[in-house]
Tab-separated table of C-alpha atoms in Angstrom:
chain	number	residue	atom	x	y	z
A	906	UNK	CA	0.416	-0.028	0.148
A	907	UNK	CA	2.543	2.096	1.171
A	908	UNK	CA	4.748	1.800	-2.196
A	909	UNK	CA	1.343	2.154	-4.405
A	910	UNK	CA	0.301	5.692	-2.779
A	911	UNK	CA	3.905	6.888	-2.775
A	912	UNK	CA	3.833	6.209	-5.883
A	913	UNK	CA	0.908	7.506	-7.978
A	914	UNK	CA	1.619	11.043	-5.715
A	915	UNK	CA	4.776	10.943	-7.264
A	916	UNK	CA	3.814	10.557	-11.090
A	917	UNK	CA	0.867	13.391	-10.438
A	918	UNK	CA	3.775	15.399	-9.725
A	919	UNK	CA	5.907	14.294	-12.210
A	920	UNK	CA	2.950	14.635	-14.695
A	921	UNK	CA	1.931	18.375	-13.268
A	922	UNK	CA	5.760	19.799	-13.669
A	923	UNK	CA	6.500	17.813	-17.029
A	924	UNK	CA	5.419	21.509	-18.856
A	925	UNK	CA	7.291	23.712	-16.210
A	926	UNK	CA	10.379	24.258	-18.325
A	927	UNK	CA	8.339	25.192	-21.160
A	928	UNK	CA	5.481	27.133	-20.178
A	929	UNK	CA	6.566	30.223	-22.300
A	930	UNK	CA	6.390	27.550	-25.524
A	931	UNK	CA	3.339	26.796	-23.937
A	932	UNK	CA	1.718	30.148	-23.335
A	933	UNK	CA	2.846	31.247	-27.089
A	934	UNK	CA	1.200	28.250	-28.645
A	935	UNK	CA	-2.064	28.831	-26.094
A	936	UNK	CA	-1.379	25.330	-24.307
A	937	UNK	CA	-3.182	25.365	-21.300
A	938	UNK	CA	-0.529	24.005	-18.997
A	939	UNK	CA	-1.109	24.181	-14.693
A	940	UNK	CA	1.698	25.932	-14.903
A	941	UNK	CA	0.333	28.718	-17.738
A	942	UNK	CA	-3.213	28.582	-15.823
A	943	UNK	CA	-1.757	29.093	-12.391
A	944	UNK	CA	2.217	30.437	-12.754
A	945	UNK	CA	5.166	27.697	-12.524
A	946	UNK	CA	6.045	29.327	-8.818
A	947	UNK	CA	2.597	27.877	-7.515
A	948	UNK	CA	3.158	24.935	-9.769
A	949	UNK	CA	6.113	24.207	-8.552
A	950	UNK	CA	5.675	25.375	-5.256
A	951	UNK	CA	2.591	22.751	-5.066
A	952	UNK	CA	4.540	19.706	-6.159
A	953	UNK	CA	7.130	19.962	-3.615
A	954	UNK	CA	4.842	20.448	-1.189
A	955	UNK	CA	3.313	17.954	-1.873
A	956	UNK	CA	6.349	15.125	-2.539
A	957	UNK	CA	7.003	16.600	1.397
A	958	UNK	CA	4.052	15.423	2.344
A	959	UNK	CA	4.340	12.057	0.739
A	960	UNK	CA	7.919	12.089	2.234
A	961	UNK	CA	6.546	12.572	5.801
A	962	UNK	CA	3.632	10.071	5.045
A	963	UNK	CA	6.234	7.338	4.456
A	964	UNK	CA	7.631	8.461	7.303
A	965	UNK	CA	4.660	8.118	9.375
A	966	UNK	CA	4.498	4.067	7.333
A	967	UNK	CA	7.736	3.076	8.867
A	968	UNK	CA	6.834	3.679	12.669
A	969	UNK	CA	2.838	2.531	11.547
A	970	UNK	CA	2.049	-1.016	11.870
A	971	UNK	CA	4.952	-2.115	9.405
A	972	UNK	CA	7.325	-0.793	12.122
A	973	UNK	CA	9.855	-3.663	12.146
A	974	UNK	CA	8.259	-6.032	9.771
A	975	UNK	CA	9.168	-3.812	5.837
A	976	UNK	CA	11.342	-0.973	7.022
A	977	UNK	CA	13.767	0.217	8.823
A	978	UNK	CA	12.611	3.653	10.778
A	979	UNK	CA	16.094	5.117	11.014
A	980	UNK	CA	17.293	4.701	7.113
A	981	UNK	CA	13.561	5.580	6.431
A	982	UNK	CA	13.238	9.091	8.777
A	983	UNK	CA	16.987	9.605	7.675
A	984	UNK	CA	16.213	9.610	3.656
A	985	UNK	CA	13.037	10.498	3.176
A	986	UNK	CA	14.173	13.617	5.442
A	987	UNK	CA	17.180	14.077	3.133
A	988	UNK	CA	14.521	13.591	-0.396
A	989	UNK	CA	12.687	16.127	1.245
A	990	UNK	CA	14.989	18.711	1.820
A	991	UNK	CA	17.201	18.091	-1.746
A	992	UNK	CA	13.399	18.815	-3.132
A	993	UNK	CA	13.255	22.185	-0.611
A	994	UNK	CA	16.465	23.258	-1.886
A	995	UNK	CA	15.758	22.685	-5.251
A	996	UNK	CA	12.580	24.855	-5.122
A	997	UNK	CA	14.419	27.270	-3.223
A	998	UNK	CA	17.125	27.771	-6.287
A	999	UNK	CA	14.868	27.712	-9.045
A	1000	UNK	CA	12.912	30.685	-7.021
A	1001	UNK	CA	16.364	32.206	-6.635
A	1002	UNK	CA	17.006	32.109	-10.203
A	1003	UNK	CA	13.586	33.695	-10.819
A	1004	UNK	CA	12.363	30.717	-12.127
A	1005	UNK	CA	14.116	30.797	-15.566
A	1006	UNK	CA	14.237	27.777	-18.010
A	1007	UNK	CA	17.173	26.369	-16.891
A	1008	UNK	CA	15.958	26.732	-13.114
A	1009	UNK	CA	13.282	24.749	-14.223
A	1010	UNK	CA	14.710	22.574	-16.079
A	1011	UNK	CA	16.721	21.979	-12.919
A	1012	UNK	CA	14.573	21.406	-10.351
A	1013	UNK	CA	12.480	18.564	-12.873
A	1014	UNK	CA	15.561	17.026	-13.205
A	1015	UNK	CA	15.434	17.005	-9.711
A	1016	UNK	CA	12.454	15.774	-8.933
A	1017	UNK	CA	13.332	12.369	-11.192
A	1018	UNK	CA	16.652	12.214	-9.356
A	1019	UNK	CA	14.765	11.573	-5.801
A	1020	UNK	CA	12.341	9.438	-7.711
A	1021	UNK	CA	14.428	7.051	-8.782
A	1022	UNK	CA	16.903	7.531	-5.652
A	1023	UNK	CA	14.046	6.321	-4.056
A	1024	UNK	CA	13.206	2.722	-6.045
A	1025	UNK	CA	17.065	2.276	-5.112
A	1026	UNK	CA	16.746	2.834	-1.658
A	1027	UNK	CA	13.365	0.434	-1.655
A	1028	UNK	CA	15.218	-3.107	-1.170
A	1029	UNK	CA	17.145	-1.578	2.023
A	1030	UNK	CA	14.412	0.606	3.651
C-alpha cells in the first residue's frame, strides 16, 4: 500500500511538473497547462509540498503498523528527510533564479533524481 500511494503521488507530480520548463512555449501556442494557468511559482511550490508530504507519509509508515516488519525506521527517516530537503533546496534555488527555464529544467531533473533514488532505496529500507 505504501509503495502504491507513494508512486501515484509522485506520478501525478511528475505529470504536472513536466510542463514547467516549456511554459513560455505553451503560452505562445495557447496550450493550457497548470503552469500556464497558475504560474510556475505556484505549481512548483505545490509540487514540492506534495512531495514533502509524500516523504512525511513514508516516515509515518515506517513508524506505523509495518515498523520492524517491512521498514527500517532509521533508514527511512534519514533518507526521506534528506530527499525532502533536496527538493526544498531545489525549489529555493529555482525561486532565487526567478524560475528561469534553466532553473525549472534543473528542478524537474531533481524530481526525477529523487524518484529514482527512492526506488534504489526501497530494497534496503
